[in-house]
PDB file of C-alpha atoms in Angstrom:
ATOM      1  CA  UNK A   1       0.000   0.000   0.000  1.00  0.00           C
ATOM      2  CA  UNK A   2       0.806   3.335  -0.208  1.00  0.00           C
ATOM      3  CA  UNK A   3      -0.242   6.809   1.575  1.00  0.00           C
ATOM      4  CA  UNK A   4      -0.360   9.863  -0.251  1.00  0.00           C
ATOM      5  CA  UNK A   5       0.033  13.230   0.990  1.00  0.00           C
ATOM      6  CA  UNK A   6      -0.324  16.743  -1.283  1.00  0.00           C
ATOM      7  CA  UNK A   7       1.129  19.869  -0.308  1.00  0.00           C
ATOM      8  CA  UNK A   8       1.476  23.702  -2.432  1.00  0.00           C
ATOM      9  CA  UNK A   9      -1.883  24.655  -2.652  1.00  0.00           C
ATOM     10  CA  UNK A  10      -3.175  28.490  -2.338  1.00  0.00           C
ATOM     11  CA  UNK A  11      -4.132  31.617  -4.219  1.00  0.00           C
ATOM     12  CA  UNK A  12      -2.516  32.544  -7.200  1.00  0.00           C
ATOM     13  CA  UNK A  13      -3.849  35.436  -9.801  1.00  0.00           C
ATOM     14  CA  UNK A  14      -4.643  34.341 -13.150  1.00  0.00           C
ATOM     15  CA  UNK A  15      -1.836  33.851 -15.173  1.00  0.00           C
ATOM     16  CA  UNK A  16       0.398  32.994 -12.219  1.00  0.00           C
ATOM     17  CA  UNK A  17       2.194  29.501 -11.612  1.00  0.00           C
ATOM     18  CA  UNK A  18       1.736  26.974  -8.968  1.00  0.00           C
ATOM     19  CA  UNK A  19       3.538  23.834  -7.686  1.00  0.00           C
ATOM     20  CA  UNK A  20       1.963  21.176  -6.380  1.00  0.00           C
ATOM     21  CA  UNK A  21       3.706  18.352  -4.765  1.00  0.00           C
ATOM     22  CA  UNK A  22       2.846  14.894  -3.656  1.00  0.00           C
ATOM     23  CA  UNK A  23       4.568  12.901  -1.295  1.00  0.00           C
ATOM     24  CA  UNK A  24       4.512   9.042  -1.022  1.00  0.00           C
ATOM     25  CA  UNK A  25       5.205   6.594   1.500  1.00  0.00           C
ATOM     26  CA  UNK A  26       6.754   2.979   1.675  1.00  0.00           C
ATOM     27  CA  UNK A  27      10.017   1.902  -0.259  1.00  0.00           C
ATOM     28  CA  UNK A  28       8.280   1.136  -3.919  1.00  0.00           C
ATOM     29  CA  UNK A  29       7.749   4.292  -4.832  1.00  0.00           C
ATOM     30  CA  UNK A  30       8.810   3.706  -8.344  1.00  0.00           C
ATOM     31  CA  UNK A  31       6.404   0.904  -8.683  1.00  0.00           C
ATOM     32  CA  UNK A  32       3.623   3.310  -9.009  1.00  0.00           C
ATOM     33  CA  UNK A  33       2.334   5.177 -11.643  1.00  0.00           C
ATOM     34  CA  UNK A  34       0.905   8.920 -10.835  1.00  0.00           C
ATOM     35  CA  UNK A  35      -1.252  11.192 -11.369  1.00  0.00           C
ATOM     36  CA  UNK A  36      -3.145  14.647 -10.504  1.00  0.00           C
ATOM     37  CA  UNK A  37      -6.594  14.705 -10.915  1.00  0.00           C
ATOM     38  CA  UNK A  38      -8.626  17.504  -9.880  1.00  0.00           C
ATOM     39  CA  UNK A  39     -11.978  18.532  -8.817  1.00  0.00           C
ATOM     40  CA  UNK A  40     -13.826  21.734  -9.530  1.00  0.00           C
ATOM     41  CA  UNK A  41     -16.938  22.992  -8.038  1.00  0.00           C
ATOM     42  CA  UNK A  42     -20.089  21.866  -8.863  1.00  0.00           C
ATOM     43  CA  UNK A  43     -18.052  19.385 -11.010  1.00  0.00           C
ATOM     44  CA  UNK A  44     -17.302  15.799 -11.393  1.00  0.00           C
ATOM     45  CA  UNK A  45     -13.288  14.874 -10.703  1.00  0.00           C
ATOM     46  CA  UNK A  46     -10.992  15.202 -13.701  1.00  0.00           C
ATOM     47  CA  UNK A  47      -7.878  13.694 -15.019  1.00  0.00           C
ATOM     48  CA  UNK A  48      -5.692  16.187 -15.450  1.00  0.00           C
ATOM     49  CA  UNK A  49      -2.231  14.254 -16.066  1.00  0.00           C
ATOM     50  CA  UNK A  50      -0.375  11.275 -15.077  1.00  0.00           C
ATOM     51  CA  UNK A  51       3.350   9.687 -15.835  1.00  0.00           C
ATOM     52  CA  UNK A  52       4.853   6.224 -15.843  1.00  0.00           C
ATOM     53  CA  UNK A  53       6.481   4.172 -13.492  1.00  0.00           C
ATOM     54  CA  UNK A  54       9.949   4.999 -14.767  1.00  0.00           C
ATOM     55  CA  UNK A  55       8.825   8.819 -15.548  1.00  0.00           C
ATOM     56  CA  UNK A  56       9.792   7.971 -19.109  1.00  0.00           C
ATOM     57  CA  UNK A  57       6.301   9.105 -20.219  1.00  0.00           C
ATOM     58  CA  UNK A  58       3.860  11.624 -19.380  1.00  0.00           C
ATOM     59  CA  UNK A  59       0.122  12.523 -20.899  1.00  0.00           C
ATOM     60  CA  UNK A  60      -2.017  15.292 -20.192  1.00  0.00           C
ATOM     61  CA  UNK A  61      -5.783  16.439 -20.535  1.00  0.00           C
ATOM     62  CA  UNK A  62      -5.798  18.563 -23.509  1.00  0.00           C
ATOM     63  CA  UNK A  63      -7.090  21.750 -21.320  1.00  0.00           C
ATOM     64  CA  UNK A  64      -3.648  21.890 -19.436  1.00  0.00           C
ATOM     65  CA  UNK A  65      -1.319  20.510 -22.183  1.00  0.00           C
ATOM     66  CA  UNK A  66       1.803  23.090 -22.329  1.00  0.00           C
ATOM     67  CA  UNK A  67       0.627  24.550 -19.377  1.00  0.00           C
ATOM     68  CA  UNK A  68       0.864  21.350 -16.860  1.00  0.00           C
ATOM     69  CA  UNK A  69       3.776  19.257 -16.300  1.00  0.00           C
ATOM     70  CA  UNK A  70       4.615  16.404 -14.230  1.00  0.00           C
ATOM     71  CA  UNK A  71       7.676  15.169 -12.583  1.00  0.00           C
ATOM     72  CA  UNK A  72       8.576  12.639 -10.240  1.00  0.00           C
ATOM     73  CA  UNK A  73      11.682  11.946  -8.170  1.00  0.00           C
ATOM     74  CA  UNK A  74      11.536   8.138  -7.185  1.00  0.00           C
ATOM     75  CA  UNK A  75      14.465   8.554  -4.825  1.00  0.00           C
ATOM     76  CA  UNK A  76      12.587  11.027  -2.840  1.00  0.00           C
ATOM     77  CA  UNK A  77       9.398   9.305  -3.142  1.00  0.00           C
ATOM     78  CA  UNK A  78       7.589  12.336  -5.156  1.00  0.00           C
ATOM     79  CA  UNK A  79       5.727  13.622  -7.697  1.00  0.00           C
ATOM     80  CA  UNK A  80       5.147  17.071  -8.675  1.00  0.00           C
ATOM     81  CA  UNK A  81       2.828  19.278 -11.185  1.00  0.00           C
ATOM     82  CA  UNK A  82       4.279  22.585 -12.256  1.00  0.00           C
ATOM     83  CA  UNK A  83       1.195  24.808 -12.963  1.00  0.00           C
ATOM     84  CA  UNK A  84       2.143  27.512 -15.168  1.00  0.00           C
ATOM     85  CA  UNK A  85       0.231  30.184 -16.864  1.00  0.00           C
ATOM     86  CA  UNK A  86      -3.099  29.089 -14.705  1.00  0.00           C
ATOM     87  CA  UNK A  87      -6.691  30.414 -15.621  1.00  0.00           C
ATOM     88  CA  UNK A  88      -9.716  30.566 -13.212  1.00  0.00           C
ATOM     89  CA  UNK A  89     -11.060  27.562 -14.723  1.00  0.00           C
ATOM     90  CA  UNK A  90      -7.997  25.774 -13.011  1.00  0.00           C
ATOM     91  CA  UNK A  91      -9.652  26.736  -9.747  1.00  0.00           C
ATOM     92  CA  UNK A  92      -9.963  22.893  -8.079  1.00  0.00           C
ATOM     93  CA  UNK A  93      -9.116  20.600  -5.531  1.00  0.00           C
ATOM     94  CA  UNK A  94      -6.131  18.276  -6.743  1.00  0.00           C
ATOM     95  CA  UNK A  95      -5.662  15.379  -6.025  1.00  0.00           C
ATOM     96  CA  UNK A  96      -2.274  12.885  -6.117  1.00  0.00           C
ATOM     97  CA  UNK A  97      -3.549   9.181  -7.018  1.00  0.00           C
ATOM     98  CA  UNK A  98      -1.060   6.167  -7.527  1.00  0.00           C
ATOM     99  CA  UNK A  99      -2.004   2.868  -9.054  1.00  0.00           C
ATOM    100  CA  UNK A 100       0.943  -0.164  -9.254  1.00  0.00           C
ATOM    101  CA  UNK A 101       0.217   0.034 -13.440  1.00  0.00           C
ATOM    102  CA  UNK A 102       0.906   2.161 -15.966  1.00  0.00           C
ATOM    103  CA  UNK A 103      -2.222   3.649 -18.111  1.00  0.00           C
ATOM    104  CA  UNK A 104      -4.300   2.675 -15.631  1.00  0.00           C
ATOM    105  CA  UNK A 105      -8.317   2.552 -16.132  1.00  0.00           C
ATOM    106  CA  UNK A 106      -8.375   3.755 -12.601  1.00  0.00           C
ATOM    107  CA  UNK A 107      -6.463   4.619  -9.536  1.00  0.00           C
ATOM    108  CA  UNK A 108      -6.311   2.488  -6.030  1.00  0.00           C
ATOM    109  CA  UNK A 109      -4.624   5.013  -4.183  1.00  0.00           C
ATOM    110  CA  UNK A 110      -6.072   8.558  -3.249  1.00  0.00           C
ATOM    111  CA  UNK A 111      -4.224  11.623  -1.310  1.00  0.00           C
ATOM    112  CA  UNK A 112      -6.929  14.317   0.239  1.00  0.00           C
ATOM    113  CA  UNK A 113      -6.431  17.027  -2.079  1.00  0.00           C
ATOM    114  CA  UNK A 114      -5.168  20.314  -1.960  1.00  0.00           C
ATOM    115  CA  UNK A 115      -7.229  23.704  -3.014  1.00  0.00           C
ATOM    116  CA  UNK A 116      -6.027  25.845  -5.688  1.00  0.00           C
ATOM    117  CA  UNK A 117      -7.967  28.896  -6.039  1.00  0.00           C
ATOM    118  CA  UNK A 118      -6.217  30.893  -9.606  1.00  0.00           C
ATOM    119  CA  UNK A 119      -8.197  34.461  -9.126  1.00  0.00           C
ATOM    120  CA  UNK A 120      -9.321  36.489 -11.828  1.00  0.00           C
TER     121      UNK A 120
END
C-alpha cells in the first residue's frame, strides 16, 4: 500500500504559476504510476495528467497541455505538477492518485487534495 500526501496549494492570480507536490510513503515508490486529478466545483473529478512508473512518459488532458507538467523523483518518493500560466477555470481541488500500473483505467490510491484557487 501506499499513503499519499499533497502539499502547495493556495491563491494565485490568473496567469500565475503553482507547484503542487505529492509525497509518497513505503520503499516502492517507483512501482507506481501517478497522477493529478482535480476537482472543480459543482463538477465531477478530472484527469488532469499522469506519468509512468519509470517517468519515461507523461500525458495530459488537452485543457492543461503546455501549461501542466509532471515530474517525479523516485528517490525522494515524489511527484510534482508545475502549474504555469493558470486560468480561473484551473480553480480545483487536486488530487495525487497512484495505481501499481501504468495507463491505468483507474487509480487504487487517493491523497486528500489540496485547493487551488487561480483568481481572476
Amino acid at each position: 500500500q501506499v499513503q499519499l500526501v499533497e502539499s502547495g496549494g493556495g491563491l494565485v492570480q490568473t496567469g500565475g504559476s503553482l507547484r503542487l507536490s505529492c509525497a509518497a510513503s513505503g520503499r516502492t515508490f517507483s512501482s507506481y504510476a501517478m497522477a493529478w486529478f482535480r476537482r472543480a466545483p459543482g463538477k465531477e473529478r478530472e484527469f488532469v495528467g499522469a506519468i509512468t512508473r519509470s517517468g519515461g512518459s507523461t500525458y495530459y488532458t488537452d485543457s492543461v497541455k503546455g501549461r501542466f507538467t509532471i515530474s517525479r523523483d523516485n528517490a525522494k518518493n515524489t511527484v510534482a505538477l508545475q502549474m504555469n500560466s493558470l486560468k480561473p477555470e484551473d480553480t480545483a481541488v487536486y488530487y495525487c492518485a497512484a495505481d501499481r500500473t501504468d495507463y491505468p483505467s483507474w487509480y487504487d490510491y487517493w491523497g486528500q487534495g489540496t485547493q487551488v484557487t487561480i483568481s481572476s
